[in-house]
mmCIF file with all atom_site columns, C-alpha atoms in Angstrom:
data_model
loop_
_atom_site.group_PDB
_atom_site.id
_atom_site.type_symbol
_atom_site.label_atom_id
_atom_site.label_alt_id
_atom_site.label_comp_id
_atom_site.label_asym_id
_atom_site.label_entity_id
_atom_site.label_seq_id
_atom_site.pdbx_PDB_ins_code
_atom_site.Cartn_x
_atom_site.Cartn_y
_atom_site.Cartn_z
_atom_site.occupancy
_atom_site.B_iso_or_equiv
_atom_site.pdbx_formal_charge
_atom_site.auth_seq_id
_atom_site.auth_comp_id
_atom_site.auth_asym_id
_atom_site.auth_atom_id
_atom_site.pdbx_PDB_model_num
ATOM 1   C CA . MET A 1 1   ? 26.811 46.417 78.075 1.00 59.00 ? 947  MET A CA 1
ATOM 2   C CA . PRO A 1 2   ? 29.213 45.849 75.120 1.00 65.00 ? 948  PRO A CA 1
ATOM 3   C CA . ASN A 1 3   ? 26.314 45.218 72.908 1.00 62.00 ? 949  ASN A CA 1
ATOM 4   C CA . SER A 1 4   ? 23.890 48.256 73.603 1.00 59.00 ? 950  SER A CA 1
ATOM 5   C CA . PRO A 1 5   ? 22.788 49.717 70.679 1.00 58.00 ? 951  PRO A CA 1
ATOM 6   C CA . THR A 1 6   ? 24.463 52.808 71.867 1.00 52.00 ? 952  THR A CA 1
ATOM 7   C CA . LYS A 1 7   ? 27.802 51.185 70.782 1.00 53.00 ? 953  LYS A CA 1
ATOM 8   C CA . ARG A 1 8   ? 26.627 51.971 66.753 1.00 45.00 ? 954  ARG A CA 1
ATOM 9   C CA . VAL A 1 9   ? 27.829 55.186 67.207 1.00 53.00 ? 955  VAL A CA 1
ATOM 10  C CA . GLY A 1 10  ? 31.239 54.517 68.922 1.00 47.00 ? 956  GLY A CA 1
ATOM 11  C CA . GLY A 1 11  ? 32.980 56.901 71.598 1.00 48.00 ? 957  GLY A CA 1
ATOM 12  C CA . GLU A 1 12  ? 35.957 54.585 71.977 1.00 56.00 ? 958  GLU A CA 1
ATOM 13  C CA . VAL A 1 13  ? 39.567 55.465 71.113 1.00 51.00 ? 959  VAL A CA 1
ATOM 14  C CA . ASN A 1 14  ? 42.245 52.842 70.883 1.00 54.00 ? 960  ASN A CA 1
ATOM 15  C CA . LYS A 1 15  ? 45.921 53.994 71.141 1.00 60.00 ? 961  LYS A CA 1
ATOM 16  C CA . SER A 1 16  ? 46.958 50.435 69.047 1.00 76.00 ? 962  SER A CA 1
ATOM 17  C CA . PHE A 1 17  ? 45.157 47.722 68.024 1.00 86.00 ? 963  PHE A CA 1
ATOM 18  C CA . ARG A 1 18  ? 45.544 44.313 69.843 1.00 92.00 ? 964  ARG A CA 1
ATOM 19  C CA . GLN A 1 19  ? 46.883 41.518 67.603 1.00 94.00 ? 965  GLN A CA 1
ATOM 20  C CA . VAL A 1 20  ? 44.841 38.164 67.880 1.00 94.00 ? 966  VAL A CA 1
ATOM 21  C CA . THR A 1 21  ? 45.749 34.762 66.757 1.00 95.00 ? 967  THR A CA 1
ATOM 22  C CA . HIS A 1 22  ? 42.902 33.146 64.211 1.00 95.00 ? 968  HIS A CA 1
ATOM 23  C CA . ARG A 1 23  ? 41.363 30.074 65.797 1.00 92.00 ? 969  ARG A CA 1
ATOM 24  C CA . PHE A 1 24  ? 40.899 29.072 62.240 1.00 90.00 ? 970  PHE A CA 1
ATOM 25  C CA . PRO A 1 25  ? 43.504 30.307 59.784 1.00 93.00 ? 971  PRO A CA 1
ATOM 26  C CA . MET A 1 26  ? 41.799 33.070 57.234 1.00 93.00 ? 972  MET A CA 1
ATOM 27  C CA . LEU A 1 27  ? 43.261 32.011 54.098 1.00 88.00 ? 973  LEU A CA 1
ATOM 28  C CA . SER A 1 28  ? 42.719 34.036 50.883 1.00 83.00 ? 974  SER A CA 1
ATOM 29  C CA . LEU A 1 29  ? 40.347 32.792 47.712 1.00 79.00 ? 975  LEU A CA 1
ATOM 30  C CA . GLY A 1 30  ? 41.886 30.473 45.038 1.00 82.00 ? 976  GLY A CA 1
ATOM 31  C CA . ASN A 1 31  ? 41.880 32.325 42.067 1.00 84.00 ? 977  ASN A CA 1
ATOM 32  C CA . THR A 1 32  ? 41.138 30.734 38.143 1.00 87.00 ? 978  THR A CA 1
ATOM 33  C CA . TYR A 1 33  ? 41.257 32.323 34.941 1.00 90.00 ? 979  TYR A CA 1
ATOM 34  C CA . SER A 1 34  ? 40.428 29.937 32.705 1.00 95.00 ? 980  SER A CA 1
ATOM 35  C CA . ILE A 1 35  ? 37.490 27.178 31.719 1.00 95.00 ? 981  ILE A CA 1
ATOM 36  C CA . GLY A 1 36  ? 40.776 24.479 32.173 1.00 96.00 ? 982  GLY A CA 1
ATOM 37  C CA . GLU A 1 37  ? 41.529 25.202 35.506 1.00 94.00 ? 983  GLU A CA 1
ATOM 38  C CA . ILE A 1 38  ? 37.727 25.382 36.655 1.00 92.00 ? 984  ILE A CA 1
ATOM 39  C CA . GLU A 1 39  ? 37.595 21.407 34.700 1.00 95.00 ? 985  GLU A CA 1
ATOM 40  C CA . GLU A 1 40  ? 40.670 20.763 36.420 1.00 94.00 ? 986  GLU A CA 1
ATOM 41  C CA . PHE A 1 41  ? 38.963 21.784 40.125 1.00 92.00 ? 987  PHE A CA 1
ATOM 42  C CA . GLU A 1 42  ? 36.190 19.603 39.144 1.00 92.00 ? 988  GLU A CA 1
ATOM 43  C CA . ALA A 1 43  ? 37.833 16.639 38.435 1.00 94.00 ? 989  ALA A CA 1
ATOM 44  C CA . ARG A 1 44  ? 39.603 17.230 41.551 1.00 94.00 ? 990  ARG A CA 1
ATOM 45  C CA . THR A 1 45  ? 36.790 17.243 43.288 1.00 92.00 ? 991  THR A CA 1
ATOM 46  C CA . ARG A 1 46  ? 35.282 14.402 42.420 1.00 93.00 ? 992  ARG A CA 1
ATOM 47  C CA . ARG A 1 47  ? 38.262 12.455 42.913 1.00 95.00 ? 993  ARG A CA 1
ATOM 48  C CA . LEU A 1 48  ? 38.342 13.780 46.392 1.00 94.00 ? 994  LEU A CA 1
ATOM 49  C CA . ILE A 1 49  ? 34.897 12.929 47.304 1.00 91.00 ? 995  ILE A CA 1
ATOM 50  C CA . GLY A 1 50  ? 33.780 9.773  45.100 1.00 91.00 ? 996  GLY A CA 1
ATOM 51  C CA . ASP A 1 51  ? 30.839 8.688  44.176 1.00 87.00 ? 997  ASP A CA 1
ATOM 52  C CA . HIS A 1 52  ? 29.028 11.298 46.489 1.00 88.00 ? 998  HIS A CA 1
ATOM 53  C CA . PRO A 1 53  ? 26.385 13.592 44.950 1.00 87.00 ? 999  PRO A CA 1
ATOM 54  C CA . PHE A 1 54  ? 27.465 17.503 45.203 1.00 87.00 ? 1000 PHE A CA 1
ATOM 55  C CA . SER A 1 55  ? 26.502 20.781 44.162 1.00 87.00 ? 1001 SER A CA 1
ATOM 56  C CA . TYR A 1 56  ? 27.722 24.080 43.636 1.00 89.00 ? 1002 TYR A CA 1
ATOM 57  C CA . THR A 1 57  ? 26.779 27.678 45.713 1.00 89.00 ? 1003 THR A CA 1
ATOM 58  C CA . CYS A 1 58  ? 27.206 30.469 43.600 1.00 88.00 ? 1004 CYS A CA 1
ATOM 59  C CA . GLU A 1 59  ? 28.429 33.811 45.167 1.00 88.00 ? 1005 GLU A CA 1
ATOM 60  C CA . LEU A 1 60  ? 29.084 37.561 44.671 1.00 86.00 ? 1006 LEU A CA 1
ATOM 61  C CA . LYS A 1 61  ? 33.139 38.175 45.306 1.00 86.00 ? 1007 LYS A CA 1
ATOM 62  C CA . TYR A 1 62  ? 32.762 41.505 47.301 1.00 87.00 ? 1008 TYR A CA 1
ATOM 63  C CA . ASP A 1 63  ? 35.961 43.452 47.095 1.00 87.00 ? 1009 ASP A CA 1
ATOM 64  C CA . GLY A 1 64  ? 36.545 44.808 50.366 1.00 92.00 ? 1010 GLY A CA 1
ATOM 65  C CA . VAL A 1 65  ? 38.449 43.603 53.804 1.00 94.00 ? 1011 VAL A CA 1
ATOM 66  C CA . ALA A 1 66  ? 37.450 40.585 55.091 1.00 95.00 ? 1012 ALA A CA 1
ATOM 67  C CA . ILE A 1 67  ? 36.901 39.926 58.960 1.00 97.00 ? 1013 ILE A CA 1
ATOM 68  C CA . GLY A 1 68  ? 35.954 37.503 61.408 1.00 97.00 ? 1014 GLY A CA 1
ATOM 69  C CA . LEU A 1 69  ? 33.354 37.707 64.008 1.00 98.00 ? 1015 LEU A CA 1
ATOM 70  C CA . THR A 1 70  ? 32.638 35.826 66.483 1.00 97.00 ? 1016 THR A CA 1
ATOM 71  C CA . TYR A 1 71  ? 29.759 35.181 68.632 1.00 97.00 ? 1017 TYR A CA 1
ATOM 72  C CA . ARG A 1 72  ? 29.209 33.147 71.453 1.00 96.00 ? 1018 ARG A CA 1
ATOM 73  C CA . HIS A 1 73  ? 25.842 32.457 72.972 1.00 95.00 ? 1019 HIS A CA 1
ATOM 74  C CA . GLY A 1 74  ? 24.429 34.930 70.076 1.00 96.00 ? 1020 GLY A CA 1
ATOM 75  C CA . GLU A 1 75  ? 26.187 37.704 70.791 1.00 97.00 ? 1021 GLU A CA 1
ATOM 76  C CA . LEU A 1 76  ? 29.200 39.300 68.948 1.00 97.00 ? 1022 LEU A CA 1
ATOM 77  C CA . VAL A 1 77  ? 32.320 39.126 71.374 1.00 97.00 ? 1023 VAL A CA 1
ATOM 78  C CA . GLN A 1 78  ? 35.089 39.851 68.735 1.00 97.00 ? 1024 GLN A CA 1
ATOM 79  C CA . ALA A 1 79  ? 36.204 41.037 65.455 1.00 97.00 ? 1025 ALA A CA 1
ATOM 80  C CA . VAL A 1 80  ? 39.286 40.473 63.689 1.00 97.00 ? 1026 VAL A CA 1
ATOM 81  C CA . THR A 1 81  ? 40.897 41.653 60.258 1.00 96.00 ? 1027 THR A CA 1
ATOM 82  C CA . ARG A 1 82  ? 42.603 38.766 58.010 1.00 95.00 ? 1028 ARG A CA 1
ATOM 83  C CA . GLY A 1 83  ? 45.970 40.047 58.531 1.00 93.00 ? 1029 GLY A CA 1
ATOM 84  C CA . ASN A 1 84  ? 48.579 37.624 57.527 1.00 94.00 ? 1030 ASN A CA 1
ATOM 85  C CA . GLY A 1 85  ? 45.756 35.047 57.844 1.00 94.00 ? 1031 GLY A CA 1
ATOM 86  C CA . THR A 1 86  ? 47.251 33.574 61.179 1.00 95.00 ? 1032 THR A CA 1
ATOM 87  C CA . VAL A 1 87  ? 47.403 36.809 63.381 1.00 95.00 ? 1033 VAL A CA 1
ATOM 88  C CA . GLY A 1 88  ? 44.950 39.839 62.664 1.00 94.00 ? 1034 GLY A CA 1
ATOM 89  C CA . ASP A 1 89  ? 43.901 42.928 64.832 1.00 95.00 ? 1035 ASP A CA 1
ATOM 90  C CA . ASP A 1 90  ? 41.495 43.349 66.991 1.00 96.00 ? 1036 ASP A CA 1
ATOM 91  C CA . ILE A 1 91  ? 38.840 45.619 65.827 1.00 96.00 ? 1037 ILE A CA 1
ATOM 92  C CA . THR A 1 92  ? 35.710 45.140 67.718 1.00 95.00 ? 1038 THR A CA 1
ATOM 93  C CA . ALA A 1 93  ? 35.377 48.684 68.853 1.00 94.00 ? 1039 ALA A CA 1
ATOM 94  C CA . ASN A 1 94  ? 35.193 49.944 65.405 1.00 95.00 ? 1040 ASN A CA 1
ATOM 95  C CA . ALA A 1 95  ? 32.948 47.225 64.008 1.00 96.00 ? 1041 ALA A CA 1
ATOM 96  C CA . ARG A 1 96  ? 30.245 47.515 66.330 1.00 96.00 ? 1042 ARG A CA 1
ATOM 97  C CA . THR A 1 97  ? 29.498 50.812 64.596 1.00 95.00 ? 1043 THR A CA 1
ATOM 98  C CA . ILE A 1 98  ? 28.775 49.021 61.215 1.00 96.00 ? 1044 ILE A CA 1
ATOM 99  C CA . GLY A 1 99  ? 24.741 48.569 61.053 1.00 95.00 ? 1045 GLY A CA 1
ATOM 100 C CA . THR A 1 100 ? 25.145 45.488 58.916 1.00 96.00 ? 1046 THR A CA 1
ATOM 101 C CA . ILE A 1 101 ? 26.871 43.486 61.691 1.00 97.00 ? 1047 ILE A CA 1
ATOM 102 C CA . PRO A 1 102 ? 24.350 41.798 64.530 1.00 97.00 ? 1048 PRO A CA 1
ATOM 103 C CA . LEU A 1 103 ? 25.393 43.091 67.899 1.00 97.00 ? 1049 LEU A CA 1
ATOM 104 C CA . LYS A 1 104 ? 22.497 40.541 69.027 1.00 97.00 ? 1050 LYS A CA 1
ATOM 105 C CA . LEU A 1 105 ? 21.647 37.320 66.902 1.00 97.00 ? 1051 LEU A CA 1
ATOM 106 C CA . TYR A 1 106 ? 17.774 36.336 66.187 1.00 94.00 ? 1052 TYR A CA 1
ATOM 107 C CA . GLY A 1 107 ? 15.853 32.975 66.529 1.00 92.00 ? 1053 GLY A CA 1
ATOM 108 C CA . SER A 1 108 ? 18.104 30.122 66.679 1.00 90.00 ? 1054 SER A CA 1
ATOM 109 C CA . TYR A 1 109 ? 21.954 29.844 66.294 1.00 90.00 ? 1055 TYR A CA 1
ATOM 110 C CA . PRO A 1 110 ? 25.269 27.738 67.288 1.00 89.00 ? 1056 PRO A CA 1
ATOM 111 C CA . ASP A 1 111 ? 26.243 28.854 70.846 1.00 91.00 ? 1057 ASP A CA 1
ATOM 112 C CA . ASP A 1 112 ? 30.101 29.421 69.402 1.00 93.00 ? 1058 ASP A CA 1
ATOM 113 C CA . PHE A 1 113 ? 30.758 30.293 65.881 1.00 94.00 ? 1059 PHE A CA 1
ATOM 114 C CA . GLU A 1 114 ? 32.492 32.669 63.707 1.00 96.00 ? 1060 GLU A CA 1
ATOM 115 C CA . ALA A 1 115 ? 31.225 34.559 60.601 1.00 97.00 ? 1061 ALA A CA 1
ATOM 116 C CA . ARG A 1 116 ? 33.784 35.527 57.976 1.00 96.00 ? 1062 ARG A CA 1
ATOM 117 C CA . GLY A 1 117 ? 33.053 38.291 55.526 1.00 96.00 ? 1063 GLY A CA 1
ATOM 118 C CA . GLU A 1 118 ? 33.922 41.584 54.050 1.00 96.00 ? 1064 GLU A CA 1
ATOM 119 C CA . VAL A 1 119 ? 33.529 45.029 54.653 1.00 97.00 ? 1065 VAL A CA 1
ATOM 120 C CA . VAL A 1 120 ? 32.634 46.760 52.068 1.00 96.00 ? 1066 VAL A CA 1
ATOM 121 C CA . TYR A 1 121 ? 32.189 50.908 51.411 1.00 96.00 ? 1067 TYR A CA 1
ATOM 122 C CA . PRO A 1 122 ? 29.100 51.322 49.367 1.00 95.00 ? 1068 PRO A CA 1
ATOM 123 C CA . PHE A 1 123 ? 29.810 53.129 46.793 1.00 95.00 ? 1069 PHE A CA 1
ATOM 124 C CA . ASP A 1 124 ? 27.203 55.703 47.020 1.00 95.00 ? 1070 ASP A CA 1
ATOM 125 C CA . GLU A 1 125 ? 28.551 56.663 50.752 1.00 95.00 ? 1071 GLU A CA 1
ATOM 126 C CA . PHE A 1 126 ? 32.040 56.557 49.780 1.00 96.00 ? 1072 PHE A CA 1
ATOM 127 C CA . GLU A 1 127 ? 31.205 59.670 46.941 1.00 96.00 ? 1073 GLU A CA 1
ATOM 128 C CA . ALA A 1 128 ? 29.027 61.213 49.459 1.00 95.00 ? 1074 ALA A CA 1
ATOM 129 C CA . PHE A 1 129 ? 31.831 61.107 52.188 1.00 94.00 ? 1075 PHE A CA 1
ATOM 130 C CA . ASN A 1 130 ? 34.291 62.219 49.143 1.00 95.00 ? 1076 ASN A CA 1
ATOM 131 C CA . ARG A 1 131 ? 32.463 64.944 48.422 1.00 96.00 ? 1077 ARG A CA 1
ATOM 132 C CA . GLN A 1 132 ? 32.347 65.982 52.128 1.00 94.00 ? 1078 GLN A CA 1
ATOM 133 C CA . ARG A 1 133 ? 36.329 65.574 52.441 1.00 93.00 ? 1079 ARG A CA 1
ATOM 134 C CA . GLU A 1 134 ? 36.379 67.835 49.572 1.00 96.00 ? 1080 GLU A CA 1
ATOM 135 C CA . ALA A 1 135 ? 34.505 70.442 50.581 1.00 96.00 ? 1081 ALA A CA 1
ATOM 136 C CA . ASP A 1 136 ? 36.203 70.558 53.996 1.00 95.00 ? 1082 ASP A CA 1
ATOM 137 C CA . GLY A 1 137 ? 39.811 70.717 51.568 1.00 96.00 ? 1083 GLY A CA 1
ATOM 138 C CA . ASP A 1 138 ? 40.926 67.427 52.062 1.00 94.00 ? 1084 ASP A CA 1
ATOM 139 C CA . GLU A 1 139 ? 42.347 65.193 49.265 1.00 94.00 ? 1085 GLU A CA 1
ATOM 140 C CA . PRO A 1 140 ? 39.178 62.499 48.336 1.00 95.00 ? 1086 PRO A CA 1
ATOM 141 C CA . PHE A 1 141 ? 39.980 58.839 48.984 1.00 94.00 ? 1087 PHE A CA 1
ATOM 142 C CA . ALA A 1 142 ? 41.273 56.838 45.883 1.00 93.00 ? 1088 ALA A CA 1
ATOM 143 C CA . ASN A 1 143 ? 39.067 53.958 46.244 1.00 95.00 ? 1089 ASN A CA 1
ATOM 144 C CA . PRO A 1 144 ? 36.379 52.520 48.176 1.00 95.00 ? 1090 PRO A CA 1
ATOM 145 C CA . ARG A 1 145 ? 38.463 49.112 49.098 1.00 94.00 ? 1091 ARG A CA 1
ATOM 146 C CA . ASN A 1 146 ? 41.490 51.227 50.967 1.00 94.00 ? 1092 ASN A CA 1
ATOM 147 C CA . ALA A 1 147 ? 39.364 53.652 51.908 1.00 95.00 ? 1093 ALA A CA 1
ATOM 148 C CA . ALA A 1 148 ? 37.298 50.774 54.150 1.00 95.00 ? 1094 ALA A CA 1
ATOM 149 C CA . SER A 1 149 ? 40.230 49.361 55.197 1.00 94.00 ? 1095 SER A CA 1
ATOM 150 C CA . GLY A 1 150 ? 41.545 52.443 56.634 1.00 94.00 ? 1096 GLY A CA 1
ATOM 151 C CA . SER A 1 151 ? 38.389 52.811 58.047 1.00 94.00 ? 1097 SER A CA 1
ATOM 152 C CA . LEU A 1 152 ? 38.309 49.638 60.286 1.00 95.00 ? 1098 LEU A CA 1
ATOM 153 C CA . LYS A 1 153 ? 41.977 50.943 61.645 1.00 93.00 ? 1099 LYS A CA 1
ATOM 154 C CA . LEU A 1 154 ? 40.935 54.140 62.622 1.00 93.00 ? 1100 LEU A CA 1
ATOM 155 C CA . GLN A 1 155 ? 41.566 55.033 66.556 1.00 90.00 ? 1101 GLN A CA 1
ATOM 156 C CA . ASN A 1 156 ? 38.125 56.649 67.400 1.00 90.00 ? 1102 ASN A CA 1
ATOM 157 C CA . SER A 1 157 ? 35.301 54.479 66.754 1.00 91.00 ? 1103 SER A CA 1
ATOM 158 C CA . ALA A 1 158 ? 33.281 57.658 66.531 1.00 90.00 ? 1104 ALA A CA 1
ATOM 159 C CA . GLU A 1 159 ? 35.199 58.482 63.348 1.00 91.00 ? 1105 GLU A CA 1
ATOM 160 C CA . CYS A 1 160 ? 34.817 54.672 61.520 1.00 92.00 ? 1106 CYS A CA 1
ATOM 161 C CA . ALA A 1 161 ? 31.030 55.145 62.749 1.00 92.00 ? 1107 ALA A CA 1
ATOM 162 C CA . LYS A 1 162 ? 30.823 57.914 59.850 1.00 91.00 ? 1108 LYS A CA 1
ATOM 163 C CA . ARG A 1 163 ? 31.934 56.166 57.079 1.00 91.00 ? 1109 ARG A CA 1
ATOM 164 C CA . LYS A 1 164 ? 28.501 54.110 56.872 1.00 93.00 ? 1110 LYS A CA 1
ATOM 165 C CA . LEU A 1 165 ? 30.523 50.414 55.882 1.00 96.00 ? 1111 LEU A CA 1
ATOM 166 C CA . MET A 1 166 ? 28.768 47.383 55.450 1.00 97.00 ? 1112 MET A CA 1
ATOM 167 C CA . PHE A 1 167 ? 29.211 43.987 56.422 1.00 97.00 ? 1113 PHE A CA 1
ATOM 168 C CA . CYS A 1 168 ? 28.556 40.954 53.911 1.00 96.00 ? 1114 CYS A CA 1
ATOM 169 C CA . MET A 1 169 ? 28.986 37.603 55.379 1.00 95.00 ? 1115 MET A CA 1
ATOM 170 C CA . TYR A 1 170 ? 29.777 34.430 52.863 1.00 93.00 ? 1116 TYR A CA 1
ATOM 171 C CA . PHE A 1 171 ? 31.023 32.029 55.632 1.00 93.00 ? 1117 PHE A CA 1
ATOM 172 C CA . MET A 1 172 ? 30.009 30.198 58.886 1.00 92.00 ? 1118 MET A CA 1
ATOM 173 C CA . MET A 1 173 ? 32.644 29.051 60.573 1.00 90.00 ? 1119 MET A CA 1
ATOM 174 C CA . LEU A 1 174 ? 31.869 26.298 63.172 1.00 86.00 ? 1120 LEU A CA 1
ATOM 175 C CA . PRO A 1 175 ? 33.805 24.365 66.166 1.00 80.00 ? 1121 PRO A CA 1
ATOM 176 C CA . PRO A 1 176 ? 34.719 20.645 65.341 1.00 81.00 ? 1122 PRO A CA 1
ATOM 177 C CA . ASP A 1 177 ? 32.577 19.250 68.012 1.00 80.00 ? 1123 ASP A CA 1
ATOM 178 C CA . VAL A 1 178 ? 29.330 20.874 65.822 1.00 79.00 ? 1124 VAL A CA 1
ATOM 179 C CA . ASP A 1 179 ? 27.391 18.339 64.349 1.00 78.00 ? 1125 ASP A CA 1
ATOM 180 C CA . ILE A 1 180 ? 26.796 19.357 60.768 1.00 74.00 ? 1126 ILE A CA 1
ATOM 181 C CA . SER A 1 181 ? 24.235 16.939 60.037 1.00 76.00 ? 1127 SER A CA 1
ATOM 182 C CA . ASP A 1 182 ? 21.694 19.299 61.411 1.00 78.00 ? 1128 ASP A CA 1
ATOM 183 C CA . ALA A 1 183 ? 19.661 20.451 57.956 1.00 78.00 ? 1129 ALA A CA 1
ATOM 184 C CA . HIS A 1 184 ? 20.290 24.280 59.001 1.00 81.00 ? 1130 HIS A CA 1
ATOM 185 C CA . LEU A 1 185 ? 24.401 23.236 58.405 1.00 84.00 ? 1131 LEU A CA 1
ATOM 186 C CA . ALA A 1 186 ? 24.398 20.643 55.874 1.00 83.00 ? 1132 ALA A CA 1
ATOM 187 C CA . THR A 1 187 ? 25.020 22.455 52.702 1.00 87.00 ? 1133 THR A CA 1
ATOM 188 C CA . HIS A 1 188 ? 26.972 25.599 51.946 1.00 90.00 ? 1134 HIS A CA 1
ATOM 189 C CA . SER A 1 189 ? 23.864 27.687 51.306 1.00 91.00 ? 1135 SER A CA 1
ATOM 190 C CA . ASN A 1 190 ? 21.623 26.362 54.095 1.00 91.00 ? 1136 ASN A CA 1
ATOM 191 C CA . ARG A 1 191 ? 24.460 27.980 55.926 1.00 91.00 ? 1137 ARG A CA 1
ATOM 192 C CA . LEU A 1 192 ? 24.144 31.075 54.810 1.00 93.00 ? 1138 LEU A CA 1
ATOM 193 C CA . GLU A 1 193 ? 20.229 31.245 54.706 1.00 93.00 ? 1139 GLU A CA 1
ATOM 194 C CA . TRP A 1 194 ? 20.481 30.687 58.565 1.00 93.00 ? 1140 TRP A CA 1
ATOM 195 C CA . ALA A 1 195 ? 22.775 33.478 58.913 1.00 95.00 ? 1141 ALA A CA 1
ATOM 196 C CA . ARG A 1 196 ? 20.134 35.720 56.908 1.00 95.00 ? 1142 ARG A CA 1
ATOM 197 C CA . GLN A 1 197 ? 17.683 34.496 59.487 1.00 95.00 ? 1143 GLN A CA 1
ATOM 198 C CA . MET A 1 198 ? 20.027 35.180 62.213 1.00 96.00 ? 1144 MET A CA 1
ATOM 199 C CA . GLY A 1 199 ? 20.067 39.065 60.889 1.00 96.00 ? 1145 GLY A CA 1
ATOM 200 C CA . PHE A 1 200 ? 23.388 39.080 58.763 1.00 96.00 ? 1146 PHE A CA 1
ATOM 201 C CA . LYS A 1 201 ? 23.295 40.455 55.413 1.00 92.00 ? 1147 LYS A CA 1
#
């Protein structure tokens, strides 16, 4: 069974990572560095949507590795790195070893969607792993972000499982034929809450 709990410990060996074209482009987040730029964004948004009321959802920005997880009928079928935004690497075997990536979803869920988020290396786990590396006579990793990225590209998924990475979801990509008037999908914050109920962090 591809999503058996035994997949958490890993064991698959990848000789190379298959390239996958994203169904929806995986773009970088925009940056802003001043109140003026935020005011310009606000004005541009109001011009685009007219008189419709709207609100903002504010979230933490995780400094990790962006990936997309495809779920069909409540089961994880594929995990892909951001890559160049159009094409990424299939890292499904390694993603299955990350405990905060649900292999099967709870409750109700869309039949087909993509969960996007960041894989991060929690500081305590990163520091513990570095201490072990030093004890073994190896060089410690320089920073958790690069260590997380390298971990996702390990050839042996059992080695990735030892890193104790964490996935934090930030967006739900839905096929164009999905009715977003559903209460679960009407706002970004509603989607995040629904994702939490499905089992996402």
